[in-house]
Tab-separated table of C-alpha atoms and ligand atoms in Angstrom:
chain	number	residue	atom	x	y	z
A	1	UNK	CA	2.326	1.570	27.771
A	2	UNK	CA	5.721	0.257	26.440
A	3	UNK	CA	5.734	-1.624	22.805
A	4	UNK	CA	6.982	-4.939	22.941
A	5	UNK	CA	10.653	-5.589	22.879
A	6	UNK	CA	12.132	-7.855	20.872
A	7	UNK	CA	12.709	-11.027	22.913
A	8	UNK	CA	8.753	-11.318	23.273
A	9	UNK	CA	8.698	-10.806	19.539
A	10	UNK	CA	10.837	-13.775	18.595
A	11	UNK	CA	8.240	-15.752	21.343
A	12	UNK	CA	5.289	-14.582	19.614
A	13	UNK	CA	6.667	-15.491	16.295
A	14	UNK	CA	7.486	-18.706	17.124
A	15	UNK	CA	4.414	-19.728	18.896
A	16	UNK	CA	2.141	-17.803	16.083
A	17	UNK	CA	4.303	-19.607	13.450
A	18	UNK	CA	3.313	-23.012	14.938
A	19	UNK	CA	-0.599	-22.278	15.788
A	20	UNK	CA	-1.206	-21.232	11.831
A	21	UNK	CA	0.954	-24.579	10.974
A	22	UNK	CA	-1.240	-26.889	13.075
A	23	UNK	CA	-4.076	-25.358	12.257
A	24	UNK	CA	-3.404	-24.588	8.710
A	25	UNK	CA	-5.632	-27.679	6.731
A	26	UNK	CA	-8.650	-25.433	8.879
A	27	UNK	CA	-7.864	-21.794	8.379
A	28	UNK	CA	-6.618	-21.428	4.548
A	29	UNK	CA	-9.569	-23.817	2.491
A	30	UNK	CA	-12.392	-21.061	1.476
A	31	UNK	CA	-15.239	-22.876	2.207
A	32	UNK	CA	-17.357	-20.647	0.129
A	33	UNK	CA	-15.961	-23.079	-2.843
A	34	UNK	CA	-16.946	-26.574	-1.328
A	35	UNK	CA	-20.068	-28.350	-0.965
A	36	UNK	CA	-18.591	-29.079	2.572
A	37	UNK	CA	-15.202	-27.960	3.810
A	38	UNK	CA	-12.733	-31.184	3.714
A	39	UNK	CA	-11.942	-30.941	7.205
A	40	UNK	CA	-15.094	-30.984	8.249
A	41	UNK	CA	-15.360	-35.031	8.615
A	42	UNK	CA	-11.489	-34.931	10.804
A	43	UNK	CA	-13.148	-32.323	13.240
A	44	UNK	CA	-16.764	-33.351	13.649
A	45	UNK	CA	-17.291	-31.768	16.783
A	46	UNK	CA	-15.656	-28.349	15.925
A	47	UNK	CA	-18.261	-28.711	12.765
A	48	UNK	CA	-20.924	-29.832	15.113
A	49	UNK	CA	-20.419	-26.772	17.592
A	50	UNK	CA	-20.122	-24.263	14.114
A	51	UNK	CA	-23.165	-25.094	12.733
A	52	UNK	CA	-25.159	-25.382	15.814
A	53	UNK	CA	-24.936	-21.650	16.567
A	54	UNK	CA	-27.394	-19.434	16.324
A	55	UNK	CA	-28.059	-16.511	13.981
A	56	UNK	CA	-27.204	-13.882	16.853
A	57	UNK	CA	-24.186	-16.172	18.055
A	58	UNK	CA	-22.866	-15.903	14.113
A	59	UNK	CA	-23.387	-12.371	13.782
A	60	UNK	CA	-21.475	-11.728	17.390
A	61	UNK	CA	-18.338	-13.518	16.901
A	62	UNK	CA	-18.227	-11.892	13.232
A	63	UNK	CA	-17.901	-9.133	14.669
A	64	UNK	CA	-15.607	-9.849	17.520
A	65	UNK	CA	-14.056	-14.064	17.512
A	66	UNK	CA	-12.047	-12.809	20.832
A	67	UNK	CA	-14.963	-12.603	23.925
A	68	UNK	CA	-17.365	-15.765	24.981
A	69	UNK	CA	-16.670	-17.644	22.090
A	70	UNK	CA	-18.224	-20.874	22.011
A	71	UNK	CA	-15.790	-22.232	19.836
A	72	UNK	CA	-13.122	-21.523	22.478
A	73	UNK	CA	-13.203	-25.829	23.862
A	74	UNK	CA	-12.699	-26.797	20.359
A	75	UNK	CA	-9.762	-24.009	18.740
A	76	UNK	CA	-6.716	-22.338	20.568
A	77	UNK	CA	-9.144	-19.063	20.732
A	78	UNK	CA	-7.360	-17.505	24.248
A	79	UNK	CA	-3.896	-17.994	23.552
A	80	UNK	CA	-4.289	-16.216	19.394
A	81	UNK	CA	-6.055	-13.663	21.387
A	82	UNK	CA	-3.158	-13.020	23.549
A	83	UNK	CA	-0.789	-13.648	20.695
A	84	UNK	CA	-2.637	-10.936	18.939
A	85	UNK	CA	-3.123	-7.986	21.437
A	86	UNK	CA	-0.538	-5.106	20.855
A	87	UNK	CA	-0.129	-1.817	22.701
A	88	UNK	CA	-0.911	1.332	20.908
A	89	UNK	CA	2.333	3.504	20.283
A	90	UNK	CA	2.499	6.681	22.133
A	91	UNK	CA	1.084	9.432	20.494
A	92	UNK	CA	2.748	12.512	20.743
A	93	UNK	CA	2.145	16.296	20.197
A	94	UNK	CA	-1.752	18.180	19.854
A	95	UNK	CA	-4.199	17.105	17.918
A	96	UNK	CA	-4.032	18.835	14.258
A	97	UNK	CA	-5.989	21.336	13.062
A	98	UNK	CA	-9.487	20.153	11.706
A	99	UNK	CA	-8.904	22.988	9.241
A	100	UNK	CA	-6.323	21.114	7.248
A	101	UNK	CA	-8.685	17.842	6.743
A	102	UNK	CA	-9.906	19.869	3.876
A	103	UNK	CA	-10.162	17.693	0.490
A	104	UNK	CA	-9.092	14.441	2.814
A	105	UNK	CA	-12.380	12.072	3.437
A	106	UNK	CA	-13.605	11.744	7.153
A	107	UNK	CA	-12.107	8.315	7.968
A	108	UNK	CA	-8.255	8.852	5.951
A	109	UNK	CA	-8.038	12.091	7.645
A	110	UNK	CA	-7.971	10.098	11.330
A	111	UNK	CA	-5.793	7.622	9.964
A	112	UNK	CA	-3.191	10.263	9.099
A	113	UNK	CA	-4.075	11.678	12.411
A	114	UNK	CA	-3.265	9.340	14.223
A	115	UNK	CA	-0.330	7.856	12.148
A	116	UNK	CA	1.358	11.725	12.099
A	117	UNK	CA	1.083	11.842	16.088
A	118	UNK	CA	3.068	8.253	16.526
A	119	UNK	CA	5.820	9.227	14.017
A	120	UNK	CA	9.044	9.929	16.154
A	121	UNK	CA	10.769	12.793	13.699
A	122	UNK	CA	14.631	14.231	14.939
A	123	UNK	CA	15.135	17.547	13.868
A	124	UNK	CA	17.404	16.831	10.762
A	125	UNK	CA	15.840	13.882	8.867
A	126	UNK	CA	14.573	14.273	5.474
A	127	UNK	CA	11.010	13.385	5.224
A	128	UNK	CA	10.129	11.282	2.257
A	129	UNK	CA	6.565	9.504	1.309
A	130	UNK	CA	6.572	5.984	-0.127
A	131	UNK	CA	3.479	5.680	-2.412
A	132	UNK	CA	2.007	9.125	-1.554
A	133	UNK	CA	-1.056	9.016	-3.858
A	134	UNK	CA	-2.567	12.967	-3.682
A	135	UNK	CA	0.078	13.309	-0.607
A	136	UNK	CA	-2.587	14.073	2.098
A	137	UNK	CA	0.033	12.753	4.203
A	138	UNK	CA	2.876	14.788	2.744
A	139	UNK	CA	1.057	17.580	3.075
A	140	UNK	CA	0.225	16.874	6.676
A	141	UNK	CA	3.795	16.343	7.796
A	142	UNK	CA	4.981	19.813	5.802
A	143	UNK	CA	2.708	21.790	7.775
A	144	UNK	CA	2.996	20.077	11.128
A	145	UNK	CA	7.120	20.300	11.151
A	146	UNK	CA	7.665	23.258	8.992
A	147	UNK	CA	9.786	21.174	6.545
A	148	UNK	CA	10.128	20.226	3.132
A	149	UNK	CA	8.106	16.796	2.807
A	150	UNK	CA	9.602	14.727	-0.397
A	151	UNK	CA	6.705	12.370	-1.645
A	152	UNK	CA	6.860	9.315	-4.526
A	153	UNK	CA	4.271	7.901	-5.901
A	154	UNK	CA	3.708	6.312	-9.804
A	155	UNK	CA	0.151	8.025	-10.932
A	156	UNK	CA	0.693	10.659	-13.089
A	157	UNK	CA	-2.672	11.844	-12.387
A	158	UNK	CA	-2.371	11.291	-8.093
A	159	UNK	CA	1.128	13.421	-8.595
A	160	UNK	CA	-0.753	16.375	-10.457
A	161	UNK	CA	-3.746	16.549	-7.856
A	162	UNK	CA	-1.007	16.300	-4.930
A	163	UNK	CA	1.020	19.445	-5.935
A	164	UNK	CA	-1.963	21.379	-6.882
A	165	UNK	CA	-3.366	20.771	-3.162
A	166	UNK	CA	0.164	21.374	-1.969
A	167	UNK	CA	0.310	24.808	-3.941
A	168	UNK	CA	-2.841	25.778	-2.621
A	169	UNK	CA	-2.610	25.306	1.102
A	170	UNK	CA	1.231	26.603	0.490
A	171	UNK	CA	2.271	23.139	2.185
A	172	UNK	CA	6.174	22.539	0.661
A	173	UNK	CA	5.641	19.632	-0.316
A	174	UNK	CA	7.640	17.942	-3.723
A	175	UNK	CA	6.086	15.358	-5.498
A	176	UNK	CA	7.958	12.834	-7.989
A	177	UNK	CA	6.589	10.638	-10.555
A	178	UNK	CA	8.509	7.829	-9.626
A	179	UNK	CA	7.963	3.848	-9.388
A	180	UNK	CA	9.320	2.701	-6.072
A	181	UNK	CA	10.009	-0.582	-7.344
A	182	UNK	CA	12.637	0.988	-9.969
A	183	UNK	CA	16.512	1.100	-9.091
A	184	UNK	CA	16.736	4.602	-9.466
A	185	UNK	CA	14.350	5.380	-6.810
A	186	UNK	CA	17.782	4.189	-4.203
A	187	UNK	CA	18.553	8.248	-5.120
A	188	UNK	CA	15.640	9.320	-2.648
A	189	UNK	CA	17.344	7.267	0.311
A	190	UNK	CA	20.059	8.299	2.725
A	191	UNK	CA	21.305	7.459	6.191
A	192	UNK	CA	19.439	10.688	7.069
A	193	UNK	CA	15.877	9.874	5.438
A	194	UNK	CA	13.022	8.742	7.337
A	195	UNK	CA	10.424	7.512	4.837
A	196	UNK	CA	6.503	7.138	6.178
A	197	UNK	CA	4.752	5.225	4.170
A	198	UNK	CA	0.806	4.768	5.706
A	199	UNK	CA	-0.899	1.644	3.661
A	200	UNK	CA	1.539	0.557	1.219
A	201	UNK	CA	0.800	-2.927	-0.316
A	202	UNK	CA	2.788	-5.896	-0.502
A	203	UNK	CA	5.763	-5.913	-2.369
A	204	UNK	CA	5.496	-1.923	-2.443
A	205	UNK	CA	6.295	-1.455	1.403
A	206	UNK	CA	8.723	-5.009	1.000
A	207	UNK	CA	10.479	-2.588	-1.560
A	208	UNK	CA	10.821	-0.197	0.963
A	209	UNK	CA	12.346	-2.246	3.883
A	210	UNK	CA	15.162	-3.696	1.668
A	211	UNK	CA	15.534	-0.190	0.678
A	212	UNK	CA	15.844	1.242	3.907
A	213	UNK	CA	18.102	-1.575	5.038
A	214	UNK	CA	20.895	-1.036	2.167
A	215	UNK	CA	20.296	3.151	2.952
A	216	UNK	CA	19.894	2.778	6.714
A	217	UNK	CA	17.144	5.252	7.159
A	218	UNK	CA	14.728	5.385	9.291
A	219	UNK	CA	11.141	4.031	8.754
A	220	UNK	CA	7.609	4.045	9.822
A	221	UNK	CA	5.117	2.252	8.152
A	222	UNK	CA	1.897	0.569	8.212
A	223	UNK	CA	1.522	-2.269	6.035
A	224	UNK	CA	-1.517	-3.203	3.929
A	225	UNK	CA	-2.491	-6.047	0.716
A	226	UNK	CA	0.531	-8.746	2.097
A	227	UNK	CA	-1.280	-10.215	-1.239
A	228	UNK	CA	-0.131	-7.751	-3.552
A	229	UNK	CA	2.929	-9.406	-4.665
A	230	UNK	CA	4.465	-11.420	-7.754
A	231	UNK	CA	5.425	-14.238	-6.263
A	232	UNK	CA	2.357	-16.753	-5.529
A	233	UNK	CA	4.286	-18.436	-2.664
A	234	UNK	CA	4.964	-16.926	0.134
A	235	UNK	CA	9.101	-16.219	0.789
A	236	UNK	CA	9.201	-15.173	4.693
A	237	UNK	CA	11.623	-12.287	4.913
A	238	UNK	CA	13.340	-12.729	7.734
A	239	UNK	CA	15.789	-15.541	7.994
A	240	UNK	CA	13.750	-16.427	11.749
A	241	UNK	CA	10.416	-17.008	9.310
A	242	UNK	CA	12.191	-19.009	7.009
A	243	UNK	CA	13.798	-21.134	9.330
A	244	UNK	CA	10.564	-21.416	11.510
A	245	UNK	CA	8.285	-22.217	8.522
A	246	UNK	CA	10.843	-24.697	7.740
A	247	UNK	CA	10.624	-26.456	11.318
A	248	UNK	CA	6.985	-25.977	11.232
A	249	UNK	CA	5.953	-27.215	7.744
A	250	UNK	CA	3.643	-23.658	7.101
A	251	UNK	CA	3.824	-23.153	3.265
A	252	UNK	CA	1.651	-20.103	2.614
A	253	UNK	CA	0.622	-19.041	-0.693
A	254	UNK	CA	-0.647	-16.037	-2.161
A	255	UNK	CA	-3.728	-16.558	-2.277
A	256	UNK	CA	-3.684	-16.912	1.981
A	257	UNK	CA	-1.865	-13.614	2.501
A	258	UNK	CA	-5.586	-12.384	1.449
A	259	UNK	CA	-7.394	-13.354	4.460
A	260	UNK	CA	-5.192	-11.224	6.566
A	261	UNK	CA	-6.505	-8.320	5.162
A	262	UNK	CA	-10.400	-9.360	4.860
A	263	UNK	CA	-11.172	-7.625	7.968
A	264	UNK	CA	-12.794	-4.282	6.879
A	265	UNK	CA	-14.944	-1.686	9.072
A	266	UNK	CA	-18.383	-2.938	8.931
A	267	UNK	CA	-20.417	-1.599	6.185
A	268	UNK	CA	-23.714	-0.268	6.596
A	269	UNK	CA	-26.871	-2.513	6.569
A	270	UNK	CA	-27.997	-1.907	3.214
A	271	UNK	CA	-24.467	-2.656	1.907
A	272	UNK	CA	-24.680	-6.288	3.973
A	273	UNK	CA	-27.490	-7.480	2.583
A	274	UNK	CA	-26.600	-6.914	-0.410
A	275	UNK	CA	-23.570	-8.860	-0.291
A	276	UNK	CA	-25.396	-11.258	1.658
A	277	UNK	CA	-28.101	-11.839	-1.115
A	278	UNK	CA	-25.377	-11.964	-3.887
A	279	UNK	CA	-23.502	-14.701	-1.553
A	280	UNK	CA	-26.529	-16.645	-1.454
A	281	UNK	CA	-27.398	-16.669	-4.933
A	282	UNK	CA	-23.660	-17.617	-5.694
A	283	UNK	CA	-24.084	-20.406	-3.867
A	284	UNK	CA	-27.549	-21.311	-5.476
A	285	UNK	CA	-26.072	-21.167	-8.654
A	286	UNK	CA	-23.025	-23.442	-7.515
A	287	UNK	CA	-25.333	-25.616	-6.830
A	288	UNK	CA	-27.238	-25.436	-10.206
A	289	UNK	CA	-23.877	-25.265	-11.817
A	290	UNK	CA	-22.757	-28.654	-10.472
A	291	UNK	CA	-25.765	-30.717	-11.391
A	292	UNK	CA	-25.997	-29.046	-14.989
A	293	UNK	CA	-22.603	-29.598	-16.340
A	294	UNK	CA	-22.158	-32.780	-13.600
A	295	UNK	CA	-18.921	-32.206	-12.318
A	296	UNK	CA	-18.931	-31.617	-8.572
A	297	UNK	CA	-16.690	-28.909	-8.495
A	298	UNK	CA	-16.703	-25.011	-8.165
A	299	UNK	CA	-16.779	-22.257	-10.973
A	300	UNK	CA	-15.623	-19.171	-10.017
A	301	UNK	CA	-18.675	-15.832	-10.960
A	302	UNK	CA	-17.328	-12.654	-10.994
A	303	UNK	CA	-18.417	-10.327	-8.225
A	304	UNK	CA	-21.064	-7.831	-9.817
A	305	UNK	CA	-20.872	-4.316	-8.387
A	306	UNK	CA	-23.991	-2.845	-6.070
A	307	UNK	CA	-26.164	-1.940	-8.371
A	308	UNK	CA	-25.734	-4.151	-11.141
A	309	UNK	CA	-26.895	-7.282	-9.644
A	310	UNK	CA	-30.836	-8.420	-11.186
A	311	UNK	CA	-33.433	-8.103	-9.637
A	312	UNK	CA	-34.227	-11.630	-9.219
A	313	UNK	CA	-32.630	-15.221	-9.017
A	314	UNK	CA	-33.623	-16.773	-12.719
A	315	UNK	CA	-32.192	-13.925	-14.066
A	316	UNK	CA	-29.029	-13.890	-11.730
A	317	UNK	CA	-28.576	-17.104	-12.902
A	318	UNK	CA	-28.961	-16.765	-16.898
A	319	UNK	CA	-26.120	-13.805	-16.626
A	320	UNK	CA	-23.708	-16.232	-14.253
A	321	UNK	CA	-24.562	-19.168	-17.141
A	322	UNK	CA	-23.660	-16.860	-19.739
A	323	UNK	CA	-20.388	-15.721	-18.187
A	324	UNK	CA	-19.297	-19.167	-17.991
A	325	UNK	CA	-20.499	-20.655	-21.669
A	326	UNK	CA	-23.391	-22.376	-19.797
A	327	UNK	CA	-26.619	-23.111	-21.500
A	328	UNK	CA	-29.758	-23.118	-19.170
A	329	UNK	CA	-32.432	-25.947	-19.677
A	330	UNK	CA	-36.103	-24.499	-19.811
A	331	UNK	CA	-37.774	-25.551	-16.500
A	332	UNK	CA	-35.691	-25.283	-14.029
A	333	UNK	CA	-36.781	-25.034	-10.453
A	334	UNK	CA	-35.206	-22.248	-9.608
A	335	UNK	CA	-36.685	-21.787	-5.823
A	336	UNK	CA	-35.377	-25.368	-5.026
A	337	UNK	CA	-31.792	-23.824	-6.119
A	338	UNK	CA	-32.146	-19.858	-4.303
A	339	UNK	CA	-32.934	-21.795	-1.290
A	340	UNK	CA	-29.910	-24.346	-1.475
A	341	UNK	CA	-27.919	-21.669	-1.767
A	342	UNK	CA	-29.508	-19.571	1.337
A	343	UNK	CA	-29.127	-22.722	3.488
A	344	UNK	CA	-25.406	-23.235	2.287
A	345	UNK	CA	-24.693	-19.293	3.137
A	346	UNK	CA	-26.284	-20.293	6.355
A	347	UNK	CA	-23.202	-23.306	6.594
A	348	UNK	CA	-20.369	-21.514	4.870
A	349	UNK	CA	-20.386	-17.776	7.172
A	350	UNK	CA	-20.375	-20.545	10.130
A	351	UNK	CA	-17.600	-22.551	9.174
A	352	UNK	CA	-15.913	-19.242	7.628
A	353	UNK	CA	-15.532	-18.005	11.653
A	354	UNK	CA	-12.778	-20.542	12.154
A	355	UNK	CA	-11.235	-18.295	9.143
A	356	UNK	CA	-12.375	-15.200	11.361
A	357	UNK	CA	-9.993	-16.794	14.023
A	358	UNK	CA	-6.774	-16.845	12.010
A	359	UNK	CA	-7.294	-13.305	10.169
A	360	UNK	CA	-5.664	-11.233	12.419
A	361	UNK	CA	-3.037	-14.276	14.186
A	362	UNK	CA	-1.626	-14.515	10.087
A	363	UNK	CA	-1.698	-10.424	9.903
A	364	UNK	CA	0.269	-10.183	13.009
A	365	UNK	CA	2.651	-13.140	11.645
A	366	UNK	CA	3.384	-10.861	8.532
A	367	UNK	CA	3.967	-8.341	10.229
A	368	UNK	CA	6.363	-10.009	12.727
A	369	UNK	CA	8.326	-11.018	9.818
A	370	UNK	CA	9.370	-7.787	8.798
A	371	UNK	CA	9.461	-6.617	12.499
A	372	UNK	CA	12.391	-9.430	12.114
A	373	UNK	CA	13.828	-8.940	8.651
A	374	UNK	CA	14.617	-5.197	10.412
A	375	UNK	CA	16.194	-6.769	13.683
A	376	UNK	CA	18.313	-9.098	11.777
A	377	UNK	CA	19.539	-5.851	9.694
A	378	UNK	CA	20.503	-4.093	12.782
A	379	UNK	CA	17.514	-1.661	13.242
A	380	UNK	CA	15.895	-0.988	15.975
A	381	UNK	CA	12.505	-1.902	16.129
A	382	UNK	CA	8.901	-1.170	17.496
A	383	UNK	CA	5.432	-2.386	16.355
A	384	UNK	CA	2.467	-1.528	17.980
A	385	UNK	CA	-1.323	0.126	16.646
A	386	UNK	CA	-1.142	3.292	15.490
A	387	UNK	CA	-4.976	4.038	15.502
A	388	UNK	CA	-8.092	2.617	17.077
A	389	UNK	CA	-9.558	-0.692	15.116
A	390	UNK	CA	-12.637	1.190	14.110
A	391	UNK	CA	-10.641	3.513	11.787
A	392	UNK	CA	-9.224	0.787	9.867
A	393	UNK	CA	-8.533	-2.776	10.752
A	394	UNK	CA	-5.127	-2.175	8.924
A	395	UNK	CA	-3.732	-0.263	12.032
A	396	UNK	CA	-0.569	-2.118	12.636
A	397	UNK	CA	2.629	0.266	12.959
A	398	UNK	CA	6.522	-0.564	12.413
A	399	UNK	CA	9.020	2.136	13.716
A	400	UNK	CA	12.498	1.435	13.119
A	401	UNK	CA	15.983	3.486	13.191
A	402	UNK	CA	19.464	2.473	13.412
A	403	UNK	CA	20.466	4.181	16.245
B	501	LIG	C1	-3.107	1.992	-1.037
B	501	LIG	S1	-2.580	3.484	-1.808
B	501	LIG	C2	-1.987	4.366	-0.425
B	501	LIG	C3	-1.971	5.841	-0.694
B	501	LIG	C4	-1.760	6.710	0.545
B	501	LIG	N1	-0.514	6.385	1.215
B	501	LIG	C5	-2.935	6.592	1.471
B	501	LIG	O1	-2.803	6.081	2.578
B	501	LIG	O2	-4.020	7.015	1.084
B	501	LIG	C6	-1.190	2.990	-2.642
B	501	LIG	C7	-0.587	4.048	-3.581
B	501	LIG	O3	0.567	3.477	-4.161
B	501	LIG	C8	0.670	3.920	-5.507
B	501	LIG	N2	1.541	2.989	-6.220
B	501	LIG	C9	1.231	1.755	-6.681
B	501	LIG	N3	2.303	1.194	-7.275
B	501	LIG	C10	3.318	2.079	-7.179
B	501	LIG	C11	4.686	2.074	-7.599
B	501	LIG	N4	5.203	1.016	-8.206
B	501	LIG	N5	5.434	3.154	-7.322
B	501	LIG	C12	4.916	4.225	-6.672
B	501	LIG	N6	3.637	4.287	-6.252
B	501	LIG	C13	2.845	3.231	-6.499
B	501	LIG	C14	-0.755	3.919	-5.975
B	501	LIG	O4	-0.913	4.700	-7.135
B	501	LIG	C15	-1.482	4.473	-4.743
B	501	LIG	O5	-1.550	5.868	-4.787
């Protein structure tokens, strides 16, 4: 199946670019922090249809907002599913030896799989890894092409692992200690480099492309944590996303770039309800928290990690105070406030589907803009998937050379 070509790009931009504008005062407030999302009373019968649905409705379009959605009379749901859908990119060569998945978890070792079989390598390039960690990549890519594999990455501790798995499975593979973000790392990059770089985070693979584009390598990358970055508003890269944000109005801030990457593969059941109880009491002890100190507005509790949470409510709610200089009256009916907090878990994952909707539209968007910034450098450019959805939701793949 061919990738898209450019012209469709721009099209997709553009139209993606004004569907995340007009829908923006919907998709970016977390309604986990409001008694009742703001936009609720300007779209009463989008709110009516969300919180009509059923338990088994909820948990269906959770898992997939694309197919039968109810919600699809109310909120552009067919054309972001078009806007989203992307060809895989051809895979080429075998399948790798299961042998050398050894000391690479189940799931990572498909990822790099897959990623190594839709990387396009000419028979002189230079490999080079961008934020390598133990190189499980590097060490891929030495063995499948028979070629030194360079590999940077900043851990001390990542870089020792890597070149003692390297050494062992006699993969030549040369790891550096070096911070990607530094000038010196522009030493690594020539005209005949291709650098791979498989889940590098925000300003980390952003590094990279103006990197590539002063060196005029070739790159492949997936792209992952759009969040990670210093500045907390948004600066499209490409001169098309700043002038189209412009004409649109979309201002996105940090703090949005996170949705794009809330997707994750579904956790087992245990693991849900877990997160499902410590949601609920959250929200029981926003509620608590709001009538105690009587100031209708949300406190932020930090997450506590699986098994740390108490066993029950009261006590949840005594650690939460505590964390936040809160003193607890004796008395207080705590059932009244775990089941306020069930019922507003009950409203919040509802309203958070419209959320759901715009996860993988603002992804795509991101991505698009450095699909551009590389156009409007002169590169030649491809995006497509690079592995199935249940491997990682983060399966979005840029290829670009110069020639
Ligand atoms: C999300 S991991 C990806 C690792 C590997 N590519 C993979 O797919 O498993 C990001 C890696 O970037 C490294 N890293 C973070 N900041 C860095 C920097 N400034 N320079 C080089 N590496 C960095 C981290 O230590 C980590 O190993």
């Amino acid at each position: 199946m061919p990738t898209h070509p450019a012209s469709n790009i721009e099209s997709r931009f553009s139209r993606l670019t004004a569907l995340l504008a007009e829908w923006q005062s919907v998709w970016r407030p977390l309604p986990f922090t409001q008694r009742r999302a703001a936009w609720c009373e300007r779209h009463p019968e989008l709110t009516e249809t969300l919180l009509g649905l059923s338990d088994a409705q909820l948990a269906r379009l959770q898992a997939d907002p694309w197919h039968a959605s109810p919600l699809a009379g109310r909120l552009p749901v067919a054309e972001l599913a078009g806007l989203v859908e992307l060809p895989p990119l051809a895979a080429k060569g075998e399948p790798l030896p299961a042998a050398w998945s050894q000391h690479v978890g189940g799931r990572k070792w498909q990822q790099i799989e897959a990623f190594i079989r839709c990387l396009d390598v000419t028979p002189h390039e230079r490999l080079l890894e961008w934020c390598a960690g133990k190189g499980h990549l590097s060490r891929t890519l030495a063995r499948r092409h028979g070629r030194e594999v360079g590999a940077l990455e900043w851990q001390a501790s990542l870089c020792e692992e890597g070149r003692r798995l390297a050494a062992a499975q006699q993969a030549p593979v040369r790891l550096y200690r070096q911070d990607v973000l530094a000038d010196e790392v522009a030493g690594f990059l020539s005209a005949d480099t291709h650098v791979v770089a498989l889940h590098a985070c925000g300003d980390l693979h952003l590094g990279l492309l103006e990197r590539a584009v002063a060196a005029g390598c070739t790159v492949t990358l997936a792209p992952c944590c759009y969040h990670r970055t210093q500045a907390a508003d948004y600066r499209p890269v490409s001169q098309l996303g700043r002038a189209l944000c412009h004409s649109h109005s979309l201002h996105l801030e940090r703090n949005d770039l996170a949705l794009a990457v809330q997707e994750t593969v579904t956790a087992p059941l245990g693991v849900r309800r877990h997160r499902e109880r410590a949601n609920a009491w959250r929200l029981g002890f926003d509620e608590l928290q709001r009538e105690l100190r009587g100031e209708d507005t949300y406190l932020p509790v930090p997450s506590l990690a699986y098994g740390q949470m108490p066993e029950r409510f009261d006590d949840f709610c005594h650690w939460a105070a505590q964390r936040k200089g809160l003193t607890l009256p004796d008395g207080l009916d705590y059932r009244r406030y775990e089941s306020a907090g069930w019922q507003r878990l009950a409203e919040v994952s509802r309203l958070e589907l419209v959320r759901h909707l715009f996860r993988r539209p603002l992804e795509m968007w991101l991505a698009m803009d450095r699909v551009q910034r590389l156009e409007e450098a002169g590169f030649r450019v491809e995006i497509g998937t690079f592995c199935a959805h249940r491997l990682t939701p983060r399966n979005l793949c840029i290829r670009a050379r110069t020639s």
